[in-house]
Amino acid sequence: MKTILKKKGFLVTLVIVLALFCLAFGGNGEPADEAEEEEEERAPFAVMPVNPAPMTGETISVYNWGDYIDSEVIDIFEAETGIRVIYETFETNEDMYAKIAKGGSSYDVIVPSDYMIERMIQEELLQPVNWNNVPNVKNIDPRFTHESYDPEFKYSVPYTWGTMGLLYNTETVLEAPDSWDILLDEEYKMDMFMLNAPRDTTAIALVMSGHDLNSINHDDLADAKNLLIRQKPLVLAYVVDEVKDKMIAGEASVALVWSGDATFCMSESDTLNYVVPKEGSNIFYDSMCIPHNARNVSGAEKFIDFMCRADIAAMNYEYVGYAIPNTAAIELWGAEEYNASPVNNPPQETLNKCQVFKYLGENTKLYDTIWTEIISEF
Ligand code: N2P
C-alpha cells in the first residue's frame, strides 16, 4: 500500500514536472517566447540593394487604396531604379474615379477594381499596357486574366483579389454566423461596423433583401435602401481602413469587411474569424492600370513589372494580407500555408456563391444617391 502510494506520489510529481516543462518550453524544447518569435519571423523576400541607384530625377505617381502596399517595397523600387515614387491613397473606387474623371490630376499607376476598370475602359480613361515591358506578367495565374471587365487582357494587371464577408469576434458572437442576417440583429446594436463604400454596402443590402447584387431594378434598390435605413441605429460606424484597428481592439462584435482585412485582423487577434455568408457575396479583383493621361508610361510599366516580381509580390503579400494572383510569389511565400487559408483561398463552394460587380452605366447614380442619403442622415 505504502509503495503504491509512494509510486503514485512519484507519478504525480512526474506529471507536474512534465507539465511545467511543457509550459516553459512550448513542448519542443525551446522556451515558449522564443518559439513564438520564431514563428513570426520570415526571411525577407527582397532586400534593399547594397549600392542603391542614384536618384535620376525621374518620378512616377501611384494612386492606390489605403493600407495596400508595404512601404519597404516602394523603398526597394526607388533604390533599384533611381525613380522616385509619389504615392497617394484613396478609400473607395468611387473616390478614385471622381478624381481621375474630373481631370486636373495625373497619375501613372492606379489600382481600380473590376467594375471600375470596366467603366474606365469604356470612358477611355485607361491606356493599354505594353506587355513587352512587363515580362513578369508570366507570374500571374491565367485564372485571373481575361476577366469579364477586361476580356482581351489589355488594360489591367492583376494585383490582389478577395471576397466580402463578416469579420466577427468569437468571444461575443458565440454561435458562428452563417448569414448576413446578423447585421440586422438587435443583439448587436451599436456593436457592428459597416463599410463606408457605396457600391459594396448597397450590394450586400441587396443580397440581404433577396436580390441580385448587380440589380438595377428600382424596387430592389428601394428594398436595399430601406434595409440600410432600418439597420442604421445598429451601426456603430461606417468605416473603411479603420475597421482593422477597431476590430482588433474589440470595439465591436461584427463588421462587414474585405477578406484581406480579415486575414490581417486574424493574424493579429486569435478571437476574430471570417465567414462568407450562405446567401452569397461579392468577389473582387483589384488590378494595376495606367491612366490615359499618365506622364511617365515607361516608369509606370517598370513599377508594374516590379510589383509582379515573385520576391516583391511575396513580400507585399506578407504585409498587405490580400490574396494574390501571382503563382510564383505564392510558391515563394509558401504555397502550403497560403492554400490552407480558407479566407484567401476559399473553397469552390464559397466561390460559387460570389459574383463580380458589373459596371451599371447610368444606373450607378442610383447607388450613389442611396448611399448619400444613408450617410448624410446621421
Ligand atoms: C485595402 C482596400 C482593399 C480594396 N485597404 C478592396 N477592393
Tab-separated table of C-alpha atoms and ligand atoms in Angstrom:
chain	number	residue	atom	x	y	z
A	1	MET	CA	0.000	0.000	0.000
A	2	LYS	CA	2.772	2.346	1.075
A	3	THR	CA	4.788	1.530	-2.017
A	4	ILE	CA	1.768	2.097	-4.169
A	5	LEU	CA	1.216	5.472	-2.514
A	6	LYS	CA	4.869	6.295	-2.982
A	7	LYS	CA	4.638	5.274	-6.650
A	8	LYS	CA	1.523	7.384	-7.035
A	9	GLY	CA	3.273	10.327	-5.397
A	10	PHE	CA	6.184	9.897	-7.749
A	11	LEU	CA	3.878	9.732	-10.755
A	12	VAL	CA	2.029	12.875	-9.689
A	13	THR	CA	5.339	14.704	-9.236
A	14	LEU	CA	6.497	13.469	-12.636
A	15	VAL	CA	3.292	14.677	-14.323
A	16	ILE	CA	3.596	18.095	-12.646
A	17	VAL	CA	7.254	18.406	-13.628
A	18	LEU	CA	6.440	17.413	-17.215
A	19	ALA	CA	3.531	19.852	-17.368
A	20	LEU	CA	5.730	22.683	-16.089
A	21	PHE	CA	8.408	21.716	-18.602
A	22	CYS	CA	5.878	21.816	-21.465
A	23	LEU	CA	4.547	25.171	-20.297
A	24	ALA	CA	8.009	26.669	-20.139
A	25	PHE	CA	9.397	25.150	-23.300
A	26	GLY	CA	6.324	25.068	-25.536
A	27	GLY	CA	6.639	21.311	-25.958
A	28	ASN	CA	9.525	21.458	-28.422
A	29	GLY	CA	12.465	22.045	-26.176
A	30	GLU	CA	12.528	25.821	-26.751
A	31	PRO	CA	11.305	28.460	-24.340
A	32	ALA	CA	7.754	29.381	-25.446
A	33	ASP	CA	8.556	33.054	-26.086
A	34	GLU	CA	11.384	32.218	-28.431
A	35	ALA	CA	9.250	29.651	-30.244
A	36	GLU	CA	6.554	32.275	-30.815
A	37	GLU	CA	9.069	34.808	-32.004
A	38	GLU	CA	10.484	32.276	-34.413
A	39	GLU	CA	7.055	31.586	-35.831
A	40	GLU	CA	6.567	35.258	-36.614
A	41	GLU	CA	9.921	35.696	-38.271
A	42	ARG	CA	10.142	35.154	-42.015
A	43	ALA	CA	13.237	35.559	-44.096
A	44	PRO	CA	12.891	38.790	-46.080
A	45	PHE	CA	11.758	38.018	-49.613
A	46	ALA	CA	13.505	41.029	-51.105
A	47	VAL	CA	16.158	43.321	-49.691
A	48	MET	CA	17.471	46.808	-50.356
A	49	PRO	CA	20.289	46.801	-52.901
A	50	VAL	CA	23.704	47.275	-51.283
A	51	ASN	CA	24.516	50.039	-53.745
A	52	PRO	CA	21.308	51.971	-54.393
A	53	ALA	CA	20.972	53.566	-57.825
A	54	PRO	CA	21.488	57.318	-57.759
A	55	MET	CA	18.217	59.247	-57.984
A	56	THR	CA	17.617	60.147	-61.625
A	57	GLY	CA	15.140	62.969	-61.079
A	58	GLU	CA	12.522	60.782	-62.766
A	59	THR	CA	9.263	60.316	-60.816
A	60	ILE	CA	6.128	58.219	-61.069
A	61	SER	CA	2.943	58.892	-59.219
A	62	VAL	CA	0.999	55.960	-57.847
A	63	TYR	CA	-2.595	56.172	-56.604
A	64	ASN	CA	-3.589	53.125	-54.553
A	65	TRP	CA	-6.020	52.037	-51.828
A	66	GLY	CA	-5.101	52.843	-48.223
A	67	ASP	CA	-3.008	50.143	-46.468
A	68	TYR	CA	-2.435	48.385	-49.763
A	69	ILE	CA	1.345	48.240	-50.132
A	70	ASP	CA	4.395	47.541	-47.998
A	71	SER	CA	6.246	50.857	-47.958
A	72	GLU	CA	9.550	48.951	-47.974
A	73	VAL	CA	8.626	47.688	-51.417
A	74	ILE	CA	8.494	51.287	-52.607
A	75	ASP	CA	11.885	51.964	-50.991
A	76	ILE	CA	13.392	48.994	-52.825
A	77	PHE	CA	11.905	50.165	-56.148
A	78	GLU	CA	13.387	53.613	-55.678
A	79	ALA	CA	16.774	52.207	-54.674
A	80	GLU	CA	16.858	49.794	-57.621
A	81	THR	CA	15.723	52.214	-60.298
A	82	GLY	CA	16.531	55.704	-59.066
A	83	ILE	CA	12.902	56.624	-59.860
A	84	ARG	CA	11.119	58.447	-57.033
A	85	VAL	CA	7.584	57.298	-56.228
A	86	ILE	CA	4.998	59.911	-55.341
A	87	TYR	CA	2.409	57.861	-53.501
A	88	GLU	CA	-1.199	58.819	-52.736
A	89	THR	CA	-4.080	56.766	-51.387
A	90	PHE	CA	-7.857	56.557	-51.742
A	91	GLU	CA	-10.508	54.674	-49.771
A	92	THR	CA	-13.050	53.650	-52.392
A	93	ASN	CA	-13.283	53.096	-56.137
A	94	GLU	CA	-15.755	55.960	-56.325
A	95	ASP	CA	-13.334	58.433	-54.699
A	96	MET	CA	-10.555	57.365	-57.049
A	97	TYR	CA	-12.797	57.565	-60.109
A	98	ALA	CA	-14.068	61.049	-59.228
A	99	LYS	CA	-10.524	62.326	-59.023
A	100	ILE	CA	-9.386	60.817	-62.321
A	101	ALA	CA	-12.566	61.653	-64.261
A	102	LYS	CA	-12.510	65.248	-63.082
A	103	GLY	CA	-9.068	65.633	-64.703
A	104	GLY	CA	-6.518	68.012	-63.318
A	105	SER	CA	-4.541	65.282	-61.564
A	106	SER	CA	-2.326	62.891	-63.370
A	107	TYR	CA	-1.234	59.512	-62.061
A	108	ASP	CA	0.963	56.907	-63.703
A	109	VAL	CA	-0.386	53.847	-61.890
A	110	ILE	CA	-3.820	53.367	-60.314
A	111	VAL	CA	-5.443	50.281	-58.752
A	112	PRO	CA	-9.188	50.113	-59.524
A	113	SER	CA	-11.443	47.091	-59.008
A	114	ASP	CA	-13.179	45.109	-61.757
A	115	TYR	CA	-16.379	47.160	-62.326
A	116	MET	CA	-14.411	50.386	-62.161
A	117	ILE	CA	-11.880	49.055	-64.685
A	118	GLU	CA	-14.813	48.206	-66.970
A	119	ARG	CA	-16.147	51.748	-66.594
A	120	MET	CA	-12.781	53.400	-67.120
A	121	ILE	CA	-12.092	51.337	-70.251
A	122	GLN	CA	-15.474	52.383	-71.674
A	123	GLU	CA	-14.780	56.016	-70.858
A	124	GLU	CA	-11.279	55.797	-72.349
A	125	LEU	CA	-9.660	56.726	-69.069
A	126	LEU	CA	-7.123	53.876	-69.284
A	127	GLN	CA	-4.449	53.033	-71.811
A	128	PRO	CA	-3.418	49.557	-72.977
A	129	VAL	CA	-0.415	48.009	-71.236
A	130	ASN	CA	2.559	47.178	-73.448
A	131	TRP	CA	3.207	43.617	-72.302
A	132	ASN	CA	6.704	43.647	-73.805
A	133	ASN	CA	7.634	45.955	-70.964
A	134	VAL	CA	6.002	43.841	-68.275
A	135	PRO	CA	7.717	40.444	-68.644
A	136	ASN	CA	6.857	39.438	-65.058
A	137	VAL	CA	3.252	39.085	-66.153
A	138	LYS	CA	4.377	35.474	-66.682
A	139	ASN	CA	3.991	35.082	-62.878
A	140	ILE	CA	0.289	35.888	-62.995
A	141	ASP	CA	-2.017	32.907	-62.781
A	142	PRO	CA	-4.022	32.759	-66.068
A	143	ARG	CA	-7.146	32.148	-63.955
A	144	PHE	CA	-7.015	35.887	-63.192
A	145	THR	CA	-6.523	37.212	-66.710
A	146	HIS	CA	-9.103	37.865	-69.437
A	147	GLU	CA	-11.792	38.512	-66.850
A	148	SER	CA	-15.150	39.917	-67.929
A	149	TYR	CA	-14.138	43.511	-67.124
A	150	ASP	CA	-11.046	43.327	-69.387
A	151	PRO	CA	-11.780	40.364	-71.681
A	152	GLU	CA	-8.867	40.967	-74.036
A	153	PHE	CA	-6.484	41.426	-71.103
A	154	LYS	CA	-5.259	44.742	-72.427
A	155	TYR	CA	-5.603	47.277	-69.630
A	156	SER	CA	-5.255	45.685	-66.222
A	157	VAL	CA	-2.518	43.787	-64.386
A	158	PRO	CA	-3.953	41.664	-61.532
A	159	TYR	CA	-2.706	42.793	-58.108
A	160	THR	CA	-4.986	41.289	-55.423
A	161	TRP	CA	-8.403	39.718	-55.091
A	162	GLY	CA	-10.863	38.725	-52.408
A	163	THR	CA	-14.390	38.413	-51.133
A	164	MET	CA	-16.646	40.462	-48.888
A	165	GLY	CA	-17.772	38.838	-45.681
A	166	LEU	CA	-18.308	39.105	-41.952
A	167	LEU	CA	-15.461	39.513	-39.502
A	168	TYR	CA	-16.722	38.562	-36.046
A	169	ASN	CA	-15.456	38.267	-32.533
A	170	THR	CA	-15.767	34.678	-31.340
A	171	GLU	CA	-15.855	35.807	-27.705
A	172	THR	CA	-19.010	37.862	-28.133
A	173	VAL	CA	-20.678	36.141	-31.093
A	174	LEU	CA	-20.975	32.732	-29.536
A	175	GLU	CA	-22.654	30.934	-32.409
A	176	ALA	CA	-20.637	31.201	-35.606
A	177	PRO	CA	-22.792	33.263	-38.006
A	178	ASP	CA	-23.536	31.890	-41.458
A	179	SER	CA	-25.969	34.567	-42.625
A	180	TRP	CA	-25.918	38.296	-43.325
A	181	ASP	CA	-28.950	38.466	-41.017
A	182	ILE	CA	-26.653	39.149	-38.084
A	183	LEU	CA	-26.331	42.666	-39.495
A	184	LEU	CA	-29.976	43.232	-38.544
A	185	ASP	CA	-29.795	41.562	-35.151
A	186	GLU	CA	-30.781	43.934	-32.301
A	187	GLU	CA	-28.486	41.970	-30.045
A	188	TYR	CA	-25.566	43.672	-31.775
A	189	LYS	CA	-26.976	47.180	-31.583
A	190	MET	CA	-24.141	49.726	-31.813
A	191	ASP	CA	-21.858	46.730	-31.924
A	192	MET	CA	-21.213	46.455	-35.678
A	193	PHE	CA	-19.231	48.272	-38.353
A	194	MET	CA	-20.307	48.674	-41.951
A	195	LEU	CA	-18.126	49.609	-44.918
A	196	ASN	CA	-18.301	53.225	-45.966
A	197	ALA	CA	-18.280	52.227	-49.631
A	198	PRO	CA	-21.356	52.946	-51.790
A	199	ARG	CA	-21.314	50.020	-54.175
A	200	ASP	CA	-20.146	47.396	-51.712
A	201	THR	CA	-22.537	48.110	-48.871
A	202	THR	CA	-25.571	48.672	-51.098
A	203	ALA	CA	-24.816	45.361	-52.824
A	204	ILE	CA	-24.843	43.493	-49.515
A	205	ALA	CA	-28.153	45.171	-48.637
A	206	LEU	CA	-29.491	43.925	-51.994
A	207	VAL	CA	-28.391	40.366	-51.213
A	208	MET	CA	-29.920	40.633	-47.723
A	209	SER	CA	-33.187	41.688	-49.374
A	210	GLY	CA	-33.062	38.606	-51.603
A	211	HIS	CA	-31.992	40.435	-54.781
A	212	ASP	CA	-29.112	40.196	-57.215
A	213	LEU	CA	-26.085	42.199	-56.108
A	214	ASN	CA	-25.860	43.856	-59.527
A	215	SER	CA	-29.553	44.773	-59.617
A	216	ILE	CA	-30.664	47.999	-61.270
A	217	ASN	CA	-34.333	47.355	-60.608
A	218	HIS	CA	-35.788	50.356	-58.776
A	219	ASP	CA	-37.934	48.260	-56.422
A	220	ASP	CA	-34.944	46.092	-55.490
A	221	LEU	CA	-32.896	49.178	-54.776
A	222	ALA	CA	-35.709	50.666	-52.690
A	223	ASP	CA	-35.667	47.462	-50.616
A	224	ALA	CA	-31.913	47.768	-50.159
A	225	LYS	CA	-32.213	51.383	-49.125
A	226	ASN	CA	-34.982	50.650	-46.612
A	227	LEU	CA	-32.930	47.846	-45.149
A	228	LEU	CA	-29.958	50.151	-44.693
A	229	ILE	CA	-32.159	52.768	-43.037
A	230	ARG	CA	-33.592	50.122	-40.713
A	231	GLN	CA	-30.096	48.900	-39.912
A	232	LYS	CA	-28.630	52.319	-39.214
A	233	PRO	CA	-29.428	52.523	-35.474
A	234	LEU	CA	-27.477	49.280	-35.015
A	235	VAL	CA	-24.345	50.558	-36.751
A	236	LEU	CA	-21.568	51.923	-34.574
A	237	ALA	CA	-19.788	53.487	-37.571
A	238	TYR	CA	-19.356	53.307	-41.344
A	239	VAL	CA	-15.609	52.886	-41.850
A	240	VAL	CA	-13.054	51.656	-44.330
A	241	ASP	CA	-9.426	51.102	-43.319
A	242	GLU	CA	-10.030	51.952	-39.627
A	243	VAL	CA	-12.109	48.794	-39.271
A	244	LYS	CA	-8.957	46.739	-38.735
A	245	ASP	CA	-7.653	48.538	-35.651
A	246	LYS	CA	-11.152	48.789	-34.256
A	247	MET	CA	-11.954	45.100	-34.604
A	248	ILE	CA	-8.549	44.080	-33.251
A	249	ALA	CA	-9.189	46.350	-30.257
A	250	GLY	CA	-12.558	44.608	-29.719
A	251	GLU	CA	-14.638	47.744	-30.292
A	252	ALA	CA	-17.459	45.791	-31.957
A	253	SER	CA	-18.609	42.209	-32.372
A	254	VAL	CA	-19.106	42.126	-36.112
A	255	ALA	CA	-18.061	44.017	-39.238
A	256	LEU	CA	-18.625	43.919	-42.970
A	257	VAL	CA	-15.103	43.654	-44.398
A	258	TRP	CA	-12.988	42.690	-47.389
A	259	SER	CA	-11.274	39.328	-46.928
A	260	GLY	CA	-7.703	40.687	-46.934
A	261	ASP	CA	-8.507	42.890	-43.987
A	262	ALA	CA	-9.915	39.830	-42.234
A	263	THR	CA	-6.658	37.972	-42.894
A	264	PHE	CA	-4.719	40.841	-41.350
A	265	CYS	CA	-7.010	41.071	-38.297
A	266	MET	CA	-6.942	37.317	-37.757
A	267	SER	CA	-3.146	37.354	-37.810
A	268	GLU	CA	-3.230	39.951	-35.026
A	269	SER	CA	-6.034	38.501	-32.903
A	270	ASP	CA	-6.985	34.911	-32.084
A	271	THR	CA	-10.567	35.846	-31.283
A	272	LEU	CA	-11.543	37.046	-34.759
A	273	ASN	CA	-12.951	34.882	-37.529
A	274	TYR	CA	-14.289	35.431	-41.055
A	275	VAL	CA	-17.193	33.968	-42.953
A	276	VAL	CA	-18.741	34.476	-46.382
A	277	PRO	CA	-22.459	34.182	-45.620
A	278	LYS	CA	-24.561	31.499	-47.241
A	279	GLU	CA	-26.750	33.981	-49.169
A	280	GLY	CA	-23.762	34.907	-51.339
A	281	SER	CA	-21.387	37.806	-51.688
A	282	ASN	CA	-19.082	39.785	-53.926
A	283	ILE	CA	-15.742	38.611	-55.297
A	284	PHE	CA	-13.451	41.425	-56.374
A	285	TYR	CA	-10.292	41.765	-58.434
A	286	ASP	CA	-8.044	44.808	-57.979
A	287	SER	CA	-5.582	45.489	-60.784
A	288	MET	CA	-2.815	47.914	-61.671
A	289	CYS	CA	-3.717	50.170	-64.610
A	290	ILE	CA	-2.166	53.108	-66.446
A	291	PRO	CA	-4.486	56.119	-66.820
A	292	HIS	CA	-4.918	57.718	-70.241
A	293	ASN	CA	-3.092	60.878	-69.167
A	294	ALA	CA	-0.120	59.249	-67.400
A	295	ARG	CA	3.004	61.377	-67.680
A	296	ASN	CA	5.572	58.612	-67.247
A	297	VAL	CA	4.328	55.482	-69.002
A	298	SER	CA	7.688	53.738	-69.078
A	299	GLY	CA	8.145	54.401	-65.340
A	300	ALA	CA	4.629	53.042	-64.743
A	301	GLU	CA	5.467	49.861	-66.662
A	302	LYS	CA	8.682	49.435	-64.659
A	303	PHE	CA	6.734	49.782	-61.421
A	304	ILE	CA	4.016	47.362	-62.504
A	305	ASP	CA	6.607	44.832	-63.651
A	306	PHE	CA	8.462	45.222	-60.355
A	307	MET	CA	5.239	44.587	-58.399
A	308	CYS	CA	4.719	41.359	-60.384
A	309	ARG	CA	8.191	40.061	-59.454
A	310	ALA	CA	7.852	36.955	-57.269
A	311	ASP	CA	10.012	38.188	-54.374
A	312	ILE	CA	8.334	41.609	-54.323
A	313	ALA	CA	4.788	40.245	-54.571
A	314	ALA	CA	5.560	37.742	-51.776
A	315	MET	CA	6.970	40.486	-49.561
A	316	ASN	CA	3.991	42.680	-50.297
A	317	TYR	CA	1.559	39.843	-49.529
A	318	GLU	CA	3.202	39.283	-46.161
A	319	TYR	CA	2.364	42.892	-45.313
A	320	VAL	CA	-0.952	43.550	-47.063
A	321	GLY	CA	-2.671	40.208	-46.444
A	322	TYR	CA	-4.946	40.239	-49.505
A	323	ALA	CA	-4.986	37.180	-51.766
A	324	ILE	CA	-2.601	37.450	-54.706
A	325	PRO	CA	-2.935	36.147	-58.255
A	326	ASN	CA	0.848	35.631	-58.529
A	327	THR	CA	1.723	31.925	-58.724
A	328	ALA	CA	5.480	32.410	-58.396
A	329	ALA	CA	5.042	34.646	-55.339
A	330	ILE	CA	2.724	32.142	-53.661
A	331	GLU	CA	5.317	29.402	-54.220
A	332	LEU	CA	7.995	31.587	-52.694
A	333	TRP	CA	5.843	32.662	-49.743
A	334	GLY	CA	4.806	29.067	-49.047
A	335	ALA	CA	2.040	27.544	-51.129
A	336	GLU	CA	1.027	25.053	-48.480
A	337	GLU	CA	0.353	27.661	-45.816
A	338	TYR	CA	-1.190	30.055	-48.341
A	339	ASN	CA	-3.583	27.437	-49.654
A	340	ALA	CA	-4.549	26.382	-46.146
A	341	SER	CA	-6.248	29.733	-45.528
A	342	PRO	CA	-9.979	29.484	-46.234
A	343	VAL	CA	-10.091	33.285	-46.176
A	344	ASN	CA	-7.648	33.889	-49.027
A	345	ASN	CA	-8.119	30.548	-50.729
A	346	PRO	CA	-11.844	29.906	-50.289
A	347	PRO	CA	-13.324	26.545	-51.254
A	348	GLN	CA	-15.093	26.329	-54.620
A	349	GLU	CA	-18.407	26.121	-52.809
A	350	THR	CA	-17.813	29.640	-51.421
A	351	LEU	CA	-16.599	30.998	-54.754
A	352	ASN	CA	-19.687	29.612	-56.473
A	353	LYS	CA	-21.917	31.886	-54.414
A	354	CYS	CA	-19.870	35.021	-55.112
A	355	GLN	CA	-20.388	37.412	-58.010
A	356	VAL	CA	-18.261	40.134	-59.547
A	357	PHE	CA	-19.703	43.657	-59.680
A	358	LYS	CA	-20.587	44.773	-63.191
A	359	TYR	CA	-20.388	48.348	-64.348
A	360	LEU	CA	-24.005	49.524	-64.394
A	361	GLY	CA	-23.698	52.575	-66.631
A	362	GLU	CA	-26.117	55.391	-65.846
A	363	ASN	CA	-27.676	53.294	-63.079
A	364	THR	CA	-24.573	53.777	-60.970
A	365	LYS	CA	-26.207	57.043	-59.920
A	366	LEU	CA	-28.991	55.080	-58.196
A	367	TYR	CA	-26.420	53.535	-55.877
A	368	ASP	CA	-24.674	56.848	-55.250
A	369	THR	CA	-27.977	58.524	-54.351
A	370	ILE	CA	-28.898	55.779	-51.894
A	371	TRP	CA	-25.509	55.974	-50.276
A	372	THR	CA	-25.529	59.750	-49.915
A	373	GLU	CA	-28.916	59.504	-48.198
A	374	ILE	CA	-27.764	56.782	-45.803
A	375	ILE	CA	-24.573	58.562	-44.836
A	376	SER	CA	-25.941	62.089	-44.659
A	377	GLU	CA	-28.850	61.130	-42.412
A	378	PHE	CA	-26.539	60.988	-39.403
B	1	N2P	C1	-7.439	47.935	-48.880
B	1	N2P	C2	-8.684	48.010	-49.628
B	1	N2P	C3	-8.994	46.805	-50.372
B	1	N2P	C4	-9.767	47.013	-51.535
B	1	N2P	N1	-7.392	48.786	-47.778
B	1	N2P	C5	-10.847	46.077	-51.795
B	1	N2P	N2	-11.199	46.162	-53.135
